[in-house]
Amino acid sequence: MKQTWRWFGPEDPVPLHYAAQAGATGIVSALHHLYRGEAWPEEEVLRRRDAIAAAGLEWSVVESIPMHNSIKLRTGPCRGAIDAWIDSMAAVARAGIKTICYNFMPVVDWVRTDIAWRLPSTGYAVRFDAVDFAAYELFILKRRNAERDYSADRIEAARRRFEAMAEADIERLERTLIAGLSASESSYDRESMRAAIAAYDGMTAEDLRASLLAFLGEVGPVAEELGIRLAIHPDDPPWPLYGLPRIVSTADDLRKILSGYDSPVNGITFCAGSLGSREDNDLVGMARAFGSRIHFLHLRQVRREADGSFHEAEHLAGSSDMLGILRVMLEEERRRADSGRADWEIPMRPDHGHLLGDDAGKGGNAGYSFVGRLKGLAELRGAIQGLQSALPELRTSELKVEERHIR
Ligand code: DNO
């Protein structure tokens, strides 16, 4: 597996050479500073690529080319936004990057209620608290008809939670929920959030899927020509939020997307953390079922809690079977290599990490501090080498394993 590391660009407080120190050879990046809906200028793409190359690393995956809401709604500037997306994709392809991760979540990208939840070990994790989330949309955002999405018991629990919140708690929760987590391109205040949600009024999951398939129908053929692999990222968390449809949450969802535009370029980012937040997602089975269309791996784990909440656990110690997933993906790499594919190596990154040691208090992007991700990558690398050492049939990268021993 190609070990990669997300870098948010020159503004990222974790510099590129730290990625190399962590053992990554590839970088995952995007032009985060550019407004969604406009094409990425080629010279900016090349500048980013060269900055990464100057650190001795390779830009392996673009994550993500932003997806303007009009593409999901198929209204307004949709046509122009798709053309811009295609232009960005072409600029990226010309710069030599062949894998593009993107998502199709309406209004909000990944959602957490707490970015510094204290772990028993004294580190911090990001967490989604289902009751806090309900309290926010029922009693703070006051989303229209939100109460229809909750049981009477949950509404009562949310009311009690809300009543116990101080003004500062409300502010912190709101900032975390709608004012932008790292990597999400949008940030809202209460009013613009309500308006963004209202734009989707009446849109069903079927409608949203139709938008995605229409998008793929236009982008897919160009991706085929350019040799690009498209990798849709699952919803995080994988269920509807704010009454908005989410369509990349389950095995059934993925099947519909992959068969809806049935081409090897139409693939997925297998995010073990996002998909693993649902108990009914059998991750090892999904990795096996969709293996040939998995173009990128986000490796992390969550610990699911009884009431629908979850927090991010250590990379090898959550509610999912990480070793099982790694094993299936190593088998997939072996298959690709055996079939003569030059691109058999699947890029993976340790997605998120705990806030540990003296990273606490340094600021930076939630989930993307240095030490926590270094630990995650080290654990994953150890697990991969352990599997390959025990199971010779998984040793696609035996040369690489030896190289590392020599170093
Ligand atoms: C969070 C991420 C997501 C993801 C995007 C992909 O850290 O995993 O923000 O990058 O949704 O488009």
Tab-separated table of C-alpha atoms and ligand atoms in Angstrom:
chain	number	residue	atom	x	y	z
A	1	MET	CA	0.000	0.000	0.000
A	2	LYS	CA	1.159	3.470	-0.760
A	3	GLN	CA	1.452	5.264	2.570
A	4	THR	CA	0.198	8.795	2.221
A	5	TRP	CA	-0.422	11.808	4.427
A	6	ARG	CA	-2.877	14.632	4.110
A	7	TRP	CA	-1.349	18.054	3.770
A	8	PHE	CA	-3.534	21.165	3.660
A	9	GLY	CA	-0.978	23.250	1.802
A	10	PRO	CA	1.484	25.928	2.903
A	11	GLU	CA	-0.944	27.051	5.631
A	12	ASP	CA	-0.900	23.611	7.261
A	13	PRO	CA	0.845	23.855	10.635
A	14	VAL	CA	2.173	20.322	10.059
A	15	PRO	CA	4.886	20.809	7.430
A	16	LEU	CA	5.607	18.444	4.590
A	17	HIS	CA	8.839	17.112	5.985
A	18	TYR	CA	6.951	15.838	9.037
A	19	ALA	CA	5.004	13.611	6.644
A	20	ALA	CA	8.281	12.183	5.431
A	21	GLN	CA	9.399	11.712	9.046
A	22	ALA	CA	6.206	9.763	9.694
A	23	GLY	CA	7.198	7.424	6.878
A	24	ALA	CA	4.745	8.576	4.232
A	25	THR	CA	5.915	8.701	0.639
A	26	GLY	CA	2.770	10.179	-0.871
A	27	ILE	CA	0.798	13.317	-0.162
A	28	VAL	CA	-2.933	13.908	-0.312
A	29	SER	CA	-3.779	17.530	-0.939
A	30	ALA	CA	-6.147	19.999	-2.558
A	31	LEU	CA	-6.175	23.679	-3.364
A	32	HIS	CA	-8.137	24.394	-0.208
A	33	HIS	CA	-7.791	28.136	-0.581
A	34	LEU	CA	-9.711	28.260	-3.858
A	35	TYR	CA	-13.391	28.944	-3.866
A	36	ARG	CA	-15.651	26.049	-4.770
A	37	GLY	CA	-17.329	26.271	-8.130
A	38	GLU	CA	-14.337	27.720	-9.965
A	39	ALA	CA	-11.790	25.758	-11.958
A	40	TRP	CA	-8.342	25.314	-10.461
A	41	PRO	CA	-5.799	27.265	-12.493
A	42	GLU	CA	-3.183	24.941	-13.910
A	43	GLU	CA	-0.266	27.004	-12.598
A	44	GLU	CA	-1.607	26.704	-9.038
A	45	VAL	CA	-1.894	22.944	-9.413
A	46	LEU	CA	1.668	22.766	-10.711
A	47	ARG	CA	2.929	24.999	-7.911
A	48	ARG	CA	1.377	22.654	-5.337
A	49	ARG	CA	2.809	19.599	-7.081
A	50	ASP	CA	6.283	21.131	-7.200
A	51	ALA	CA	6.191	22.152	-3.543
A	52	ILE	CA	5.409	18.545	-2.655
A	53	ALA	CA	8.108	17.206	-4.987
A	54	ALA	CA	10.655	19.609	-3.488
A	55	ALA	CA	10.138	17.843	-0.164
A	56	GLY	CA	10.971	14.521	-1.817
A	57	LEU	CA	7.335	13.422	-1.815
A	58	GLU	CA	4.766	12.698	-4.471
A	59	TRP	CA	1.275	14.177	-4.758
A	60	SER	CA	-0.597	10.878	-4.943
A	61	VAL	CA	-4.243	11.847	-4.456
A	62	VAL	CA	-6.289	14.997	-4.822
A	63	GLU	CA	-8.698	15.294	-1.912
A	64	SER	CA	-10.989	16.883	-2.833
A	65	ILE	CA	-12.096	18.911	-5.810
A	66	PRO	CA	-14.982	20.762	-4.138
A	67	MET	CA	-18.475	19.896	-5.296
A	68	HIS	CA	-20.650	22.954	-5.608
A	69	ASN	CA	-24.149	22.576	-4.134
A	70	SER	CA	-25.651	23.481	-7.520
A	71	ILE	CA	-24.288	20.188	-8.894
A	72	LYS	CA	-26.222	18.316	-6.202
A	73	LEU	CA	-29.305	20.445	-6.721
A	74	ARG	CA	-28.972	20.532	-10.512
A	75	THR	CA	-30.008	24.144	-10.466
A	76	GLY	CA	-28.474	27.559	-10.949
A	77	PRO	CA	-24.837	27.506	-11.979
A	78	CYS	CA	-24.799	23.676	-12.223
A	79	ARG	CA	-23.589	23.559	-15.830
A	80	GLY	CA	-20.717	25.947	-15.180
A	81	ALA	CA	-19.817	24.186	-11.933
A	82	ILE	CA	-19.534	20.807	-13.695
A	83	ASP	CA	-17.432	22.325	-16.466
A	84	ALA	CA	-15.179	23.878	-13.824
A	85	TRP	CA	-14.917	20.512	-12.055
A	86	ILE	CA	-13.882	18.877	-15.321
A	87	ASP	CA	-11.321	21.614	-15.971
A	88	SER	CA	-9.855	21.124	-12.497
A	89	MET	CA	-9.718	17.377	-13.118
A	90	ALA	CA	-7.911	17.930	-16.409
A	91	ALA	CA	-5.386	20.273	-14.770
A	92	VAL	CA	-4.762	17.670	-12.093
A	93	ALA	CA	-4.344	14.906	-14.697
A	94	ARG	CA	-1.850	16.996	-16.672
A	95	ALA	CA	0.124	17.482	-13.463
A	96	GLY	CA	0.339	13.688	-13.189
A	97	ILE	CA	-2.067	13.020	-10.319
A	98	LYS	CA	-4.457	10.251	-11.226
A	99	THR	CA	-6.677	9.688	-8.205
A	100	ILE	CA	-9.333	12.181	-7.155
A	101	CYS	CA	-11.394	11.879	-3.990
A	102	TYR	CA	-14.639	13.830	-3.727
A	103	ASN	CA	-17.857	13.651	-1.786
A	104	PHE	CA	-21.523	14.253	-2.431
A	105	MET	CA	-22.848	15.280	0.982
A	106	PRO	CA	-25.328	18.152	0.759
A	107	VAL	CA	-24.523	21.345	2.682
A	108	VAL	CA	-22.117	19.880	5.216
A	109	ASP	CA	-19.091	17.613	4.864
A	110	TRP	CA	-17.968	15.606	7.903
A	111	VAL	CA	-19.771	16.431	11.119
A	112	ARG	CA	-18.661	16.173	14.741
A	113	THR	CA	-20.032	17.770	17.897
A	114	ASP	CA	-16.744	17.825	19.814
A	115	ILE	CA	-13.224	18.239	18.500
A	116	ALA	CA	-11.440	17.713	21.806
A	117	TRP	CA	-13.089	14.899	23.721
A	118	ARG	CA	-10.844	13.719	26.501
A	119	LEU	CA	-9.775	10.083	26.297
A	120	PRO	CA	-9.031	7.986	29.373
A	121	SER	CA	-5.390	8.030	28.207
A	122	THR	CA	-5.491	11.877	28.511
A	123	GLY	CA	-5.264	12.454	24.747
A	124	TYR	CA	-8.174	13.952	22.828
A	125	ALA	CA	-10.419	12.551	20.117
A	126	VAL	CA	-13.116	14.002	17.898
A	127	ARG	CA	-16.587	12.768	18.743
A	128	PHE	CA	-20.157	12.827	17.465
A	129	ASP	CA	-22.697	12.996	20.249
A	130	ALA	CA	-26.141	12.079	18.933
A	131	VAL	CA	-27.968	13.886	21.750
A	132	ASP	CA	-25.917	17.079	21.387
A	133	PHE	CA	-26.597	17.020	17.672
A	134	ALA	CA	-30.354	16.674	18.252
A	135	ALA	CA	-30.219	19.461	20.854
A	136	TYR	CA	-28.514	21.690	18.335
A	137	GLU	CA	-30.923	21.285	15.487
A	138	LEU	CA	-34.068	21.158	17.626
A	139	PHE	CA	-33.410	23.966	20.082
A	140	ILE	CA	-30.591	26.124	18.724
A	141	LEU	CA	-30.796	26.035	14.943
A	142	LYS	CA	-34.528	25.347	15.253
A	143	ARG	CA	-34.650	23.599	11.910
A	144	ARG	CA	-38.143	23.461	10.517
A	145	ASN	CA	-39.771	20.046	11.102
A	146	ALA	CA	-36.659	18.674	12.815
A	147	GLU	CA	-38.839	17.080	15.507
A	148	ARG	CA	-40.243	14.705	12.859
A	149	ASP	CA	-36.876	12.990	12.679
A	150	TYR	CA	-36.675	12.100	16.370
A	151	SER	CA	-38.454	9.894	18.877
A	152	ALA	CA	-40.200	11.556	21.813
A	153	ASP	CA	-37.531	10.152	24.137
A	154	ARG	CA	-34.709	11.610	22.101
A	155	ILE	CA	-36.400	15.003	21.954
A	156	GLU	CA	-36.764	14.947	25.723
A	157	ALA	CA	-33.121	13.956	26.236
A	158	ALA	CA	-32.057	16.704	23.834
A	159	ARG	CA	-34.174	19.273	25.678
A	160	ARG	CA	-32.561	18.361	28.986
A	161	ARG	CA	-29.124	18.550	27.378
A	162	PHE	CA	-29.909	21.938	25.864
A	163	GLU	CA	-31.240	23.343	29.114
A	164	ALA	CA	-28.029	22.393	30.874
A	165	MET	CA	-25.835	24.190	28.298
A	166	ALA	CA	-24.180	27.485	29.148
A	167	GLU	CA	-23.859	30.151	26.456
A	168	ALA	CA	-20.227	29.172	25.912
A	169	ASP	CA	-21.227	25.517	25.371
A	170	ILE	CA	-23.754	26.560	22.764
A	171	GLU	CA	-21.197	28.684	21.003
A	172	ARG	CA	-18.612	25.925	20.962
A	173	LEU	CA	-21.108	23.350	19.701
A	174	GLU	CA	-22.326	25.658	16.977
A	175	ARG	CA	-18.818	26.544	15.853
A	176	THR	CA	-17.895	22.870	15.654
A	177	LEU	CA	-21.041	21.916	13.773
A	178	ILE	CA	-21.503	24.589	11.151
A	179	ALA	CA	-18.578	26.957	11.104
A	180	GLY	CA	-16.259	24.516	9.436
A	181	LEU	CA	-14.215	21.498	10.387
A	182	SER	CA	-10.872	21.036	8.680
A	183	ALA	CA	-11.358	20.079	5.057
A	184	SER	CA	-14.914	21.211	4.735
A	185	GLU	CA	-15.206	23.986	2.233
A	186	SER	CA	-18.137	25.755	3.748
A	187	SER	CA	-18.817	27.621	6.900
A	188	TYR	CA	-22.205	28.976	7.924
A	189	ASP	CA	-23.942	31.102	10.473
A	190	ARG	CA	-27.399	30.153	11.700
A	191	GLU	CA	-29.243	32.022	9.022
A	192	SER	CA	-27.162	30.920	6.040
A	193	MET	CA	-27.289	27.358	7.372
A	194	ARG	CA	-31.089	27.450	7.418
A	195	ALA	CA	-31.104	28.839	3.894
A	196	ALA	CA	-28.662	26.211	2.620
A	197	ILE	CA	-30.846	23.470	4.100
A	198	ALA	CA	-34.029	25.022	2.708
A	199	ALA	CA	-32.574	24.891	-0.818
A	200	TYR	CA	-32.901	21.089	-0.559
A	201	ASP	CA	-36.544	21.172	0.503
A	202	GLY	CA	-38.363	18.232	-1.021
A	203	MET	CA	-35.238	16.605	-2.426
A	204	THR	CA	-35.256	12.851	-1.878
A	205	ALA	CA	-32.374	10.397	-1.814
A	206	GLU	CA	-33.457	9.253	-5.277
A	207	ASP	CA	-33.226	12.834	-6.562
A	208	LEU	CA	-29.776	13.299	-5.087
A	209	ARG	CA	-28.627	9.991	-6.561
A	210	ALA	CA	-29.923	11.132	-9.938
A	211	SER	CA	-27.785	14.281	-9.594
A	212	LEU	CA	-24.737	12.179	-8.779
A	213	LEU	CA	-25.302	9.836	-11.696
A	214	ALA	CA	-25.846	12.772	-14.028
A	215	PHE	CA	-22.561	14.246	-12.764
A	216	LEU	CA	-20.780	10.924	-13.305
A	217	GLY	CA	-22.307	10.646	-16.756
A	218	GLU	CA	-20.606	13.893	-17.713
A	219	VAL	CA	-17.357	13.601	-15.823
A	220	GLY	CA	-16.795	9.841	-16.266
A	221	PRO	CA	-16.019	9.798	-20.000
A	222	VAL	CA	-13.481	12.615	-19.580
A	223	ALA	CA	-11.917	10.800	-16.622
A	224	GLU	CA	-11.597	7.714	-18.824
A	225	GLU	CA	-9.734	9.696	-21.463
A	226	LEU	CA	-7.463	11.303	-18.903
A	227	GLY	CA	-6.730	8.075	-17.026
A	228	ILE	CA	-8.205	9.466	-13.813
A	229	ARG	CA	-9.645	7.322	-11.015
A	230	LEU	CA	-12.634	8.917	-9.283
A	231	ALA	CA	-13.097	7.933	-5.655
A	232	ILE	CA	-16.271	9.032	-3.944
A	233	HIS	CA	-15.968	9.439	-0.183
A	234	PRO	CA	-18.738	8.001	2.020
A	235	ASP	CA	-20.997	10.198	4.097
A	236	ASP	CA	-19.649	10.985	7.531
A	237	PRO	CA	-21.586	10.061	9.563
A	238	PRO	CA	-23.350	7.682	7.196
A	239	TRP	CA	-26.933	8.729	7.796
A	240	PRO	CA	-29.081	11.767	6.932
A	241	LEU	CA	-28.416	14.936	8.954
A	242	TYR	CA	-30.486	18.119	9.123
A	243	GLY	CA	-33.216	16.346	7.161
A	244	LEU	CA	-30.895	16.227	4.125
A	245	PRO	CA	-30.533	13.080	2.067
A	246	ARG	CA	-27.247	11.185	2.176
A	247	ILE	CA	-26.635	8.553	-0.473
A	248	VAL	CA	-23.130	7.175	0.138
A	249	SER	CA	-23.707	5.432	3.442
A	250	THR	CA	-24.324	1.713	2.938
A	251	ALA	CA	-23.324	-1.229	0.743
A	252	ASP	CA	-26.559	-0.799	-1.142
A	253	ASP	CA	-25.771	2.876	-1.792
A	254	LEU	CA	-22.320	2.003	-3.087
A	255	ARG	CA	-23.700	-0.717	-5.327
A	256	LYS	CA	-26.157	1.718	-6.889
A	257	ILE	CA	-23.439	4.298	-7.526
A	258	LEU	CA	-20.971	1.835	-9.001
A	259	SER	CA	-23.510	0.176	-11.259
A	260	GLY	CA	-25.139	3.494	-12.157
A	261	TYR	CA	-21.994	4.416	-14.076
A	262	ASP	CA	-20.353	1.083	-14.585
A	263	SER	CA	-16.754	1.861	-15.404
A	264	PRO	CA	-13.499	1.170	-13.565
A	265	VAL	CA	-12.924	4.929	-13.279
A	266	ASN	CA	-16.001	5.195	-11.090
A	267	GLY	CA	-14.675	4.034	-7.746
A	268	ILE	CA	-14.737	4.742	-4.054
A	269	THR	CA	-12.667	6.028	-1.200
A	270	PHE	CA	-13.086	3.264	1.327
A	271	CYS	CA	-13.254	5.276	4.535
A	272	ALA	CA	-13.271	2.681	7.289
A	273	GLY	CA	-14.110	5.328	9.870
A	274	SER	CA	-17.128	6.790	8.100
A	275	LEU	CA	-18.590	3.470	7.010
A	276	GLY	CA	-17.727	1.938	10.377
A	277	SER	CA	-19.955	4.396	12.236
A	278	ARG	CA	-22.919	2.205	11.248
A	279	GLU	CA	-23.202	-1.144	12.885
A	280	ASP	CA	-25.006	-2.655	9.893
A	281	ASN	CA	-22.063	-1.967	7.574
A	282	ASP	CA	-19.969	-5.135	7.361
A	283	LEU	CA	-16.675	-3.495	6.473
A	284	VAL	CA	-14.694	-6.607	5.616
A	285	GLY	CA	-17.538	-7.837	3.409
A	286	MET	CA	-17.779	-4.420	1.730
A	287	ALA	CA	-14.027	-4.255	1.137
A	288	ARG	CA	-14.282	-7.665	-0.497
A	289	ALA	CA	-17.390	-6.842	-2.538
A	290	PHE	CA	-16.106	-3.518	-3.859
A	291	GLY	CA	-12.363	-4.267	-3.800
A	292	SER	CA	-11.700	-3.784	-7.489
A	293	ARG	CA	-13.310	-0.331	-7.391
A	294	ILE	CA	-11.554	0.898	-4.241
A	295	HIS	CA	-9.123	3.557	-5.411
A	296	PHE	CA	-8.169	5.093	-2.087
A	297	LEU	CA	-8.238	4.036	1.557
A	298	HIS	CA	-8.956	6.172	4.610
A	299	LEU	CA	-7.895	4.038	7.518
A	300	ARG	CA	-9.243	4.905	10.924
A	301	GLN	CA	-11.678	3.500	13.418
A	302	VAL	CA	-14.538	4.696	15.515
A	303	ARG	CA	-15.893	3.277	18.750
A	304	ARG	CA	-19.667	3.156	18.405
A	305	GLU	CA	-21.655	4.038	21.508
A	306	ALA	CA	-25.074	2.663	22.464
A	307	ASP	CA	-27.118	5.801	21.684
A	308	GLY	CA	-25.845	6.402	18.148
A	309	SER	CA	-22.884	8.521	19.250
A	310	PHE	CA	-19.339	7.573	18.324
A	311	HIS	CA	-15.818	8.750	18.932
A	312	GLU	CA	-12.654	8.136	17.029
A	313	ALA	CA	-10.693	5.304	18.532
A	314	GLU	CA	-7.111	4.192	17.995
A	315	HIS	CA	-6.456	3.008	14.471
A	316	LEU	CA	-6.322	-0.658	15.463
A	317	ALA	CA	-8.777	-0.571	18.340
A	318	GLY	CA	-12.287	0.521	17.451
A	319	SER	CA	-15.540	-1.234	16.626
A	320	SER	CA	-14.348	-2.570	13.250
A	321	ASP	CA	-11.961	-5.274	12.118
A	322	MET	CA	-9.054	-3.232	10.749
A	323	LEU	CA	-6.797	-6.249	10.283
A	324	GLY	CA	-9.548	-7.937	8.294
A	325	ILE	CA	-9.866	-4.878	6.050
A	326	LEU	CA	-6.105	-4.652	5.546
A	327	ARG	CA	-5.951	-8.303	4.654
A	328	VAL	CA	-8.685	-7.996	2.009
A	329	MET	CA	-7.021	-4.929	0.530
A	330	LEU	CA	-3.615	-6.610	0.414
A	331	GLU	CA	-5.258	-9.497	-1.421
A	332	GLU	CA	-6.734	-6.975	-3.835
A	333	GLU	CA	-3.319	-5.436	-4.448
A	334	ARG	CA	-1.928	-8.884	-5.103
A	335	ARG	CA	-4.673	-9.509	-7.652
A	336	ARG	CA	-3.960	-6.208	-9.367
A	337	ALA	CA	-0.230	-6.887	-9.465
A	338	ASP	CA	-0.788	-10.418	-10.796
A	339	SER	CA	-2.972	-9.072	-13.567
A	340	GLY	CA	-0.106	-6.850	-14.658
A	341	ARG	CA	-1.541	-3.542	-13.517
A	342	ALA	CA	1.199	-0.987	-13.018
A	343	ASP	CA	-1.034	0.890	-10.578
A	344	TRP	CA	-1.583	-2.047	-8.252
A	345	GLU	CA	-0.555	-0.100	-5.203
A	346	ILE	CA	-3.543	1.432	-3.408
A	347	PRO	CA	-2.917	4.742	-1.669
A	348	MET	CA	-3.947	4.789	1.970
A	349	ARG	CA	-3.707	7.426	4.619
A	350	PRO	CA	-4.074	7.284	8.380
A	351	ASP	CA	-7.255	9.305	8.473
A	352	HIS	CA	-7.388	11.524	11.548
A	353	GLY	CA	-5.463	10.920	14.713
A	354	HIS	CA	-5.796	11.701	18.381
A	355	LEU	CA	-4.467	14.953	19.726
A	356	LEU	CA	-1.474	13.808	21.751
A	357	GLY	CA	1.564	15.047	23.610
A	358	ASP	CA	2.600	18.610	22.976
A	359	ASP	CA	0.375	18.891	19.892
A	360	ALA	CA	-2.401	19.809	22.326
A	361	GLY	CA	-2.792	23.553	22.416
A	362	LYS	CA	-0.901	24.142	19.170
A	363	GLY	CA	-4.034	24.766	17.141
A	364	GLY	CA	-4.262	23.411	13.620
A	365	ASN	CA	-6.818	21.251	11.913
A	366	ALA	CA	-9.007	19.052	14.106
A	367	GLY	CA	-8.087	15.417	13.559
A	368	TYR	CA	-4.949	16.352	11.655
A	369	SER	CA	-2.293	16.943	14.265
A	370	PHE	CA	1.129	15.389	13.789
A	371	VAL	CA	1.761	12.908	16.581
A	372	GLY	CA	-1.641	11.211	16.472
A	373	ARG	CA	-1.408	10.556	12.765
A	374	LEU	CA	2.224	9.471	13.043
A	375	LYS	CA	1.106	6.924	15.628
A	376	GLY	CA	-1.772	5.783	13.407
A	377	LEU	CA	0.431	5.355	10.374
A	378	ALA	CA	3.058	3.509	12.390
A	379	GLU	CA	0.469	1.094	13.769
A	380	LEU	CA	-1.018	0.487	10.335
A	381	ARG	CA	2.401	-0.049	8.794
A	382	GLY	CA	3.229	-2.532	11.529
A	383	ALA	CA	-0.049	-4.346	10.965
A	384	ILE	CA	0.573	-4.560	7.212
A	385	GLN	CA	4.060	-5.900	7.679
A	386	GLY	CA	2.836	-8.385	10.254
A	387	LEU	CA	0.175	-9.679	7.885
A	388	GLN	CA	2.641	-9.919	5.024
A	389	SER	CA	5.160	-11.675	7.137
A	390	ALA	CA	2.624	-14.242	8.368
A	391	LEU	CA	0.876	-14.729	5.023
A	392	PRO	CA	3.328	-14.964	2.122
A	393	GLU	CA	0.518	-14.687	-0.425
A	394	LEU	CA	0.020	-11.071	0.668
A	395	ARG	CA	3.572	-10.056	-0.104
A	396	THR	CA	3.070	-7.937	-3.179
A	397	SER	CA	5.358	-5.441	-1.670
A	398	GLU	CA	7.952	-7.870	-0.402
A	399	LEU	CA	10.730	-5.784	-1.910
A	400	LYS	CA	9.505	-2.760	-0.078
A	401	VAL	CA	9.318	-4.683	3.163
A	402	GLU	CA	12.932	-5.748	2.743
A	403	GLU	CA	14.043	-2.251	1.874
A	404	ARG	CA	12.582	-1.020	5.092
A	405	HIS	CA	14.394	-3.694	7.069
A	406	ILE	CA	17.669	-2.611	5.509
A	407	ARG	CA	17.124	1.049	6.293
B	1	DNO	C1	-12.379	14.501	7.059
B	1	DNO	C2	-12.474	13.907	5.767
B	1	DNO	C3	-13.538	14.455	4.873
B	1	DNO	C4	-13.193	14.069	3.460
B	1	DNO	C5	-13.982	14.665	2.398
B	1	DNO	C6	-13.690	14.052	1.073
B	1	DNO	O1	-11.336	14.601	7.585
B	1	DNO	O2	-12.297	12.566	5.719
B	1	DNO	O3	-13.547	15.819	4.973
B	1	DNO	O4	-11.934	14.490	3.219
B	1	DNO	O5	-15.287	14.502	2.659
B	1	DNO	O6	-14.264	14.782	0.075
